[in-house]
């Protein structure tokens, strides 16, 4: 980490210049935020857990042919990634009603949705990441029709695959958020999965007890955040030896 050039600091991660052109180092912090930064805290060891959980998910997704920005995990808190141009859209998939959609549409938490829903939010903290439609995405040029089509196709594949992985460890994938980027290689541009996949951006409920094993523990002051993240890592078989 020493003398590495910091390029960007977000709420839960820092991006540093990578060792080779076209690479970045993604550092996972323990900081937790919710409700558009209104609630802030620290979940000790979260960065280490999210680093390994996300490594696991990105590696499994690569194995089924999904292109991601992930190259390799460097150490407990850092991973090497490909530099991409982030598309300013948060893509949310919902299988079961929870969070914002319950308030917005008057649904009960835990209600299965008629089918998996894909939603888009414009990444703009100052606006509170507003819900938008595909019309906004293409009209404002945040992504082309073709790019959006690919994003949706990949997102639905990720949903099916991750739902299966989590089911296998006794966890229901309620909803999650993905981010995508453009990878420029010579004269080619490719859409790749970016950011992270971890209990920070997935809702994960124990299949038998419906216990929440994700950031909702922090959002709702339920306590036991670190233990919940550790539980997910342990069930996936990637619990780091020391959790900080
Ligand atoms: N999510 C996220 N980052 C955001 C907003 C949402 O990772 O800025 C994730 C969240 O963890 C959940 C899913 O996207 O798994 C849907 O979140 P929702 O829209 O219900 O918003 P929330 O209730 O989290 O504010």
GROMACS .gro file of C-alpha atoms and ligand atoms in nm:
model
  269
    1UNK     CA    1   0.000   0.000   0.000
    2UNK     CA    2   0.289   0.233   0.074
    3UNK     CA    3   0.330   0.520  -0.175
    4UNK     CA    4   0.047   0.395  -0.391
    5UNK     CA    5  -0.138   0.674  -0.567
    6UNK     CA    6  -0.496   0.706  -0.442
    7UNK     CA    7  -0.731   0.766  -0.734
    8UNK     CA    8  -1.069   0.753  -0.565
    9UNK     CA    9  -1.214   0.698  -0.222
   10UNK     CA   10  -1.571   0.575  -0.192
   11UNK     CA   11  -1.784   0.480   0.105
   12UNK     CA   12  -1.654   0.127   0.146
   13UNK     CA   13  -1.354   0.105  -0.088
   14UNK     CA   14  -1.048   0.294  -0.207
   15UNK     CA   15  -0.902   0.265  -0.556
   16UNK     CA   16  -0.528   0.299  -0.604
   17UNK     CA   17  -0.320   0.309  -0.920
   18UNK     CA   18  -0.226  -0.050  -1.010
   19UNK     CA   19   0.121  -0.196  -1.071
   20UNK     CA   20   0.064  -0.222  -1.448
   21UNK     CA   21  -0.112   0.006  -1.697
   22UNK     CA   22  -0.482  -0.077  -1.712
   23UNK     CA   23  -0.491  -0.214  -1.358
   24UNK     CA   24  -0.610  -0.075  -1.025
   25UNK     CA   25  -0.589  -0.192  -0.667
   26UNK     CA   26  -0.923  -0.209  -0.488
   27UNK     CA   27  -0.890  -0.172  -0.108
   28UNK     CA   28  -1.182  -0.283   0.113
   29UNK     CA   29  -1.250  -0.064   0.418
   30UNK     CA   30  -1.442  -0.147   0.733
   31UNK     CA   31  -1.654   0.167   0.698
   32UNK     CA   32  -2.025   0.113   0.660
   33UNK     CA   33  -2.280   0.369   0.545
   34UNK     CA   34  -2.653   0.352   0.487
   35UNK     CA   35  -2.944   0.575   0.389
   36UNK     CA   36  -2.733   0.775   0.145
   37UNK     CA   37  -2.457   0.841   0.396
   38UNK     CA   38  -2.685   0.957   0.681
   39UNK     CA   39  -2.586   0.660   0.894
   40UNK     CA   40  -2.216   0.583   0.929
   41UNK     CA   41  -2.027   0.324   1.127
   42UNK     CA   42  -1.750   0.070   1.126
   43UNK     CA   43  -1.790  -0.306   1.106
   44UNK     CA   44  -1.453  -0.435   1.223
   45UNK     CA   45  -1.316  -0.692   0.980
   46UNK     CA   46  -1.582  -0.623   0.714
   47UNK     CA   47  -1.324  -0.523   0.452
   48UNK     CA   48  -1.136  -0.850   0.489
   49UNK     CA   49  -1.456  -1.054   0.468
   50UNK     CA   50  -1.596  -0.865   0.167
   51UNK     CA   51  -1.261  -0.897  -0.011
   52UNK     CA   52  -1.266  -1.276   0.013
   53UNK     CA   53  -1.642  -1.315  -0.044
   54UNK     CA   54  -1.626  -1.096  -0.353
   55UNK     CA   55  -1.316  -1.280  -0.478
   56UNK     CA   56  -1.509  -1.607  -0.444
   57UNK     CA   57  -1.815  -1.475  -0.632
   58UNK     CA   58  -1.618  -1.309  -0.912
   59UNK     CA   59  -1.407  -1.624  -0.958
   60UNK     CA   60  -1.714  -1.849  -0.979
   61UNK     CA   61  -1.877  -1.608  -1.227
   62UNK     CA   62  -1.561  -1.605  -1.441
   63UNK     CA   63  -1.578  -1.985  -1.449
   64UNK     CA   64  -1.920  -1.971  -1.616
   65UNK     CA   65  -1.797  -1.723  -1.875
   66UNK     CA   66  -1.900  -1.390  -1.724
   67UNK     CA   67  -1.637  -1.121  -1.777
   68UNK     CA   68  -1.551  -0.930  -1.460
   69UNK     CA   69  -1.294  -0.669  -1.361
   70UNK     CA   70  -1.140  -0.907  -1.104
   71UNK     CA   71  -0.782  -1.026  -1.163
   72UNK     CA   72  -0.659  -1.159  -0.828
   73UNK     CA   73  -0.670  -1.102  -0.455
   74UNK     CA   74  -0.343  -0.946  -0.340
   75UNK     CA   75  -0.376  -0.965   0.037
   76UNK     CA   76  -0.636  -0.950   0.315
   77UNK     CA   77  -0.782  -0.617   0.209
   78UNK     CA   78  -0.678  -0.563  -0.153
   79UNK     CA   79  -0.749  -0.707  -0.492
   80UNK     CA   80  -0.605  -0.632  -0.832
   81UNK     CA   81  -0.869  -0.532  -1.085
   82UNK     CA   82  -0.886  -0.416  -1.446
   83UNK     CA   83  -0.939  -0.046  -1.491
   84UNK     CA   84  -1.280   0.013  -1.647
   85UNK     CA   85  -1.500   0.311  -1.721
   86UNK     CA   86  -1.784   0.275  -1.473
   87UNK     CA   87  -2.135   0.304  -1.616
   88UNK     CA   88  -2.316   0.540  -1.376
   89UNK     CA   89  -2.603   0.301  -1.310
   90UNK     CA   90  -2.674   0.071  -1.016
   91UNK     CA   91  -2.852  -0.238  -1.142
   92UNK     CA   92  -3.070  -0.394  -0.873
   93UNK     CA   93  -3.230  -0.736  -0.901
   94UNK     CA   94  -3.512  -0.830  -0.667
   95UNK     CA   95  -3.643  -1.182  -0.611
   96UNK     CA   96  -3.830  -1.118  -0.285
   97UNK     CA   97  -3.971  -0.784  -0.167
   98UNK     CA   98  -3.748  -0.601   0.083
   99UNK     CA   99  -3.606  -0.253   0.137
  100UNK     CA  100  -3.712   0.037  -0.080
  101UNK     CA  101  -3.963  -0.151  -0.296
  102UNK     CA  102  -4.176  -0.231   0.010
  103UNK     CA  103  -4.214   0.139   0.092
  104UNK     CA  104  -4.256   0.244  -0.269
  105UNK     CA  105  -4.523  -0.009  -0.365
  106UNK     CA  106  -4.670  -0.099  -0.024
  107UNK     CA  107  -4.545  -0.458  -0.031
  108UNK     CA  108  -4.479  -0.678   0.272
  109UNK     CA  109  -4.116  -0.763   0.340
  110UNK     CA  110  -4.056  -1.124   0.243
  111UNK     CA  111  -4.331  -1.134  -0.018
  112UNK     CA  112  -4.210  -1.324  -0.327
  113UNK     CA  113  -4.225  -1.107  -0.638
  114UNK     CA  114  -4.420  -1.232  -0.943
  115UNK     CA  115  -4.086  -1.261  -1.121
  116UNK     CA  116  -3.733  -1.134  -1.073
  117UNK     CA  117  -3.732  -0.758  -1.127
  118UNK     CA  118  -3.443  -0.558  -1.269
  119UNK     CA  119  -3.432  -0.191  -1.166
  120UNK     CA  120  -3.191   0.092  -1.247
  121UNK     CA  121  -3.075   0.371  -1.019
  122UNK     CA  122  -2.869   0.670  -1.132
  123UNK     CA  123  -2.541   0.677  -0.938
  124UNK     CA  124  -2.551   1.029  -0.794
  125UNK     CA  125  -2.510   1.064  -0.417
  126UNK     CA  126  -2.621   1.427  -0.423
  127UNK     CA  127  -2.956   1.315  -0.568
  128UNK     CA  128  -2.986   1.008  -0.344
  129UNK     CA  129  -2.939   0.760  -0.632
  130UNK     CA  130  -3.285   0.806  -0.791
  131UNK     CA  131  -3.478   0.520  -0.949
  132UNK     CA  132  -3.477   0.559  -1.328
  133UNK     CA  133  -3.605   0.364  -1.626
  134UNK     CA  134  -3.426   0.221  -1.928
  135UNK     CA  135  -3.548   0.530  -2.117
  136UNK     CA  136  -3.335   0.755  -1.894
  137UNK     CA  137  -3.033   0.529  -1.934
  138UNK     CA  138  -3.036   0.544  -2.312
  139UNK     CA  139  -3.174   0.899  -2.358
  140UNK     CA  140  -2.902   1.051  -2.140
  141UNK     CA  141  -2.641   0.830  -2.303
  142UNK     CA  142  -2.532   0.655  -1.982
  143UNK     CA  143  -2.539   0.331  -2.181
  144UNK     CA  144  -2.647   0.243  -2.534
  145UNK     CA  145  -2.946   0.017  -2.612
  146UNK     CA  146  -2.703  -0.259  -2.700
  147UNK     CA  147  -2.499  -0.216  -2.384
  148UNK     CA  148  -2.812  -0.213  -2.169
  149UNK     CA  149  -2.937  -0.530  -2.337
  150UNK     CA  150  -2.611  -0.699  -2.251
  151UNK     CA  151  -2.617  -0.565  -1.895
  152UNK     CA  152  -2.965  -0.709  -1.839
  153UNK     CA  153  -2.872  -1.046  -1.991
  154UNK     CA  154  -2.561  -1.072  -1.771
  155UNK     CA  155  -2.753  -0.951  -1.465
  156UNK     CA  156  -3.020  -1.221  -1.501
  157UNK     CA  157  -2.752  -1.486  -1.547
  158UNK     CA  158  -2.573  -1.361  -1.237
  159UNK     CA  159  -2.903  -1.374  -1.047
  160UNK     CA  160  -2.971  -1.736  -1.143
  161UNK     CA  161  -2.618  -1.845  -1.069
  162UNK     CA  162  -2.582  -1.661  -0.738
  163UNK     CA  163  -2.928  -1.774  -0.625
  164UNK     CA  164  -2.805  -2.131  -0.675
  165UNK     CA  165  -2.476  -2.075  -0.494
  166UNK     CA  166  -2.654  -1.921  -0.196
  167UNK     CA  167  -2.925  -2.189  -0.194
  168UNK     CA  168  -2.644  -2.444  -0.169
  169UNK     CA  169  -2.529  -2.285   0.158
  170UNK     CA  170  -2.877  -2.247   0.304
  171UNK     CA  171  -2.921  -1.880   0.216
  172UNK     CA  172  -3.192  -1.706   0.013
  173UNK     CA  173  -3.078  -1.430  -0.224
  174UNK     CA  174  -3.346  -1.166  -0.169
  175UNK     CA  175  -3.198  -0.886  -0.381
  176UNK     CA  176  -2.862  -0.737  -0.480
  177UNK     CA  177  -2.693  -0.454  -0.666
  178UNK     CA  178  -2.445  -0.481  -0.953
  179UNK     CA  179  -2.229  -0.227  -1.131
  180UNK     CA  180  -2.082  -0.257  -1.477
  181UNK     CA  181  -1.797  -0.092  -1.661
  182UNK     CA  182  -1.651  -0.060  -2.009
  183UNK     CA  183  -1.320  -0.232  -2.066
  184UNK     CA  184  -1.124  -0.077  -2.353
  185UNK     CA  185  -0.883  -0.312  -2.529
  186UNK     CA  186  -0.715  -0.193  -2.852
  187UNK     CA  187  -1.015  -0.092  -3.064
  188UNK     CA  188  -1.263  -0.309  -2.878
  189UNK     CA  189  -1.499  -0.214  -2.592
  190UNK     CA  190  -1.643  -0.479  -2.367
  191UNK     CA  191  -1.904  -0.464  -2.089
  192UNK     CA  192  -1.766  -0.618  -1.769
  193UNK     CA  193  -1.903  -0.677  -1.421
  194UNK     CA  194  -1.731  -0.442  -1.175
  195UNK     CA  195  -1.748  -0.330  -0.809
  196UNK     CA  196  -1.802  -0.613  -0.558
  197UNK     CA  197  -2.048  -0.886  -0.462
  198UNK     CA  198  -2.073  -0.912  -0.084
  199UNK     CA  199  -2.321  -0.882   0.205
  200UNK     CA  200  -2.281  -0.503   0.165
  201UNK     CA  201  -2.478  -0.513  -0.159
  202UNK     CA  202  -2.686  -0.830  -0.133
  203UNK     CA  203  -2.976  -0.913   0.097
  204UNK     CA  204  -2.916  -1.264   0.227
  205UNK     CA  205  -3.158  -1.447   0.456
  206UNK     CA  206  -3.106  -1.782   0.623
  207UNK     CA  207  -3.336  -2.021   0.443
  208UNK     CA  208  -3.478  -2.179   0.757
  209UNK     CA  209  -3.493  -1.891   1.004
  210UNK     CA  210  -3.506  -1.587   0.769
  211UNK     CA  211  -3.229  -1.439   0.982
  212UNK     CA  212  -3.069  -1.145   0.800
  213UNK     CA  213  -2.704  -1.209   0.712
  214UNK     CA  214  -2.622  -0.880   0.538
  215UNK     CA  215  -2.595  -0.503   0.576
  216UNK     CA  216  -2.956  -0.473   0.694
  217UNK     CA  217  -2.817  -0.572   1.037
  218UNK     CA  218  -2.631  -0.240   1.031
  219UNK     CA  219  -2.909  -0.041   0.862
  220UNK     CA  220  -3.162  -0.154   1.123
  221UNK     CA  221  -2.934  -0.162   1.430
  222UNK     CA  222  -2.983  -0.538   1.472
  223UNK     CA  223  -2.623  -0.594   1.588
  224UNK     CA  224  -2.407  -0.894   1.498
  225UNK     CA  225  -2.301  -0.750   1.162
  226UNK     CA  226  -1.951  -0.894   1.173
  227UNK     CA  227  -2.081  -1.237   1.278
  228UNK     CA  228  -2.332  -1.236   0.992
  229UNK     CA  229  -2.064  -1.153   0.731
  230UNK     CA  230  -1.839  -1.417   0.890
  231UNK     CA  231  -2.122  -1.669   0.869
  232UNK     CA  232  -2.154  -1.611   0.493
  233UNK     CA  233  -1.777  -1.645   0.444
  234UNK     CA  234  -1.768  -1.960   0.659
  235UNK     CA  235  -2.057  -2.123   0.471
  236UNK     CA  236  -1.881  -2.044   0.141
  237UNK     CA  237  -1.562  -2.198   0.280
  238UNK     CA  238  -1.359  -1.876   0.251
  239UNK     CA  239  -1.350  -1.747   0.610
  240UNK     CA  240  -1.011  -1.579   0.652
  241UNK     CA  241  -0.807  -1.707   0.947
  242UNK     CA  242  -0.801  -1.372   1.120
  243UNK     CA  243  -1.105  -1.153   1.077
  244UNK     CA  244  -0.955  -0.808   1.073
  245LIG     N1  245  -2.795  -0.156  -0.269
  245LIG     C1  246  -2.659  -0.125  -0.272
  245LIG     N2  247  -2.622   0.006  -0.281
  245LIG     C2  248  -2.711   0.108  -0.288
  245LIG     C3  249  -2.849   0.076  -0.285
  245LIG     C4  250  -2.886  -0.056  -0.276
  245LIG     O1  251  -2.575  -0.214  -0.268
  245LIG     O2  252  -2.670   0.225  -0.297
  245LIG     C5  253  -2.836  -0.297  -0.260
  245LIG     C6  254  -2.893  -0.331  -0.124
  245LIG     O3  255  -2.794  -0.383  -0.038
  245LIG     C7  256  -2.996  -0.434  -0.156
  245LIG     C8  257  -3.042  -0.400  -0.298
  245LIG     O4  258  -2.939  -0.319  -0.353
  245LIG     O5  259  -2.938  -0.564  -0.157
  245LIG     C9  260  -3.173  -0.327  -0.303
  245LIG     O6  261  -3.168  -0.218  -0.215
  245LIG     P1  262  -3.295  -0.119  -0.200
  245LIG     O7  263  -3.320  -0.054  -0.332
  245LIG     O8  264  -3.407  -0.193  -0.138
  245LIG     O9  265  -3.243  -0.002  -0.111
  245LIG     P2  266  -3.216   0.003   0.047
  245LIG    O10  267  -3.334  -0.051   0.116
  245LIG    O11  268  -3.092  -0.079   0.064
  245LIG    O12  269  -3.193   0.151   0.068
   0.00000   0.00000   0.00000
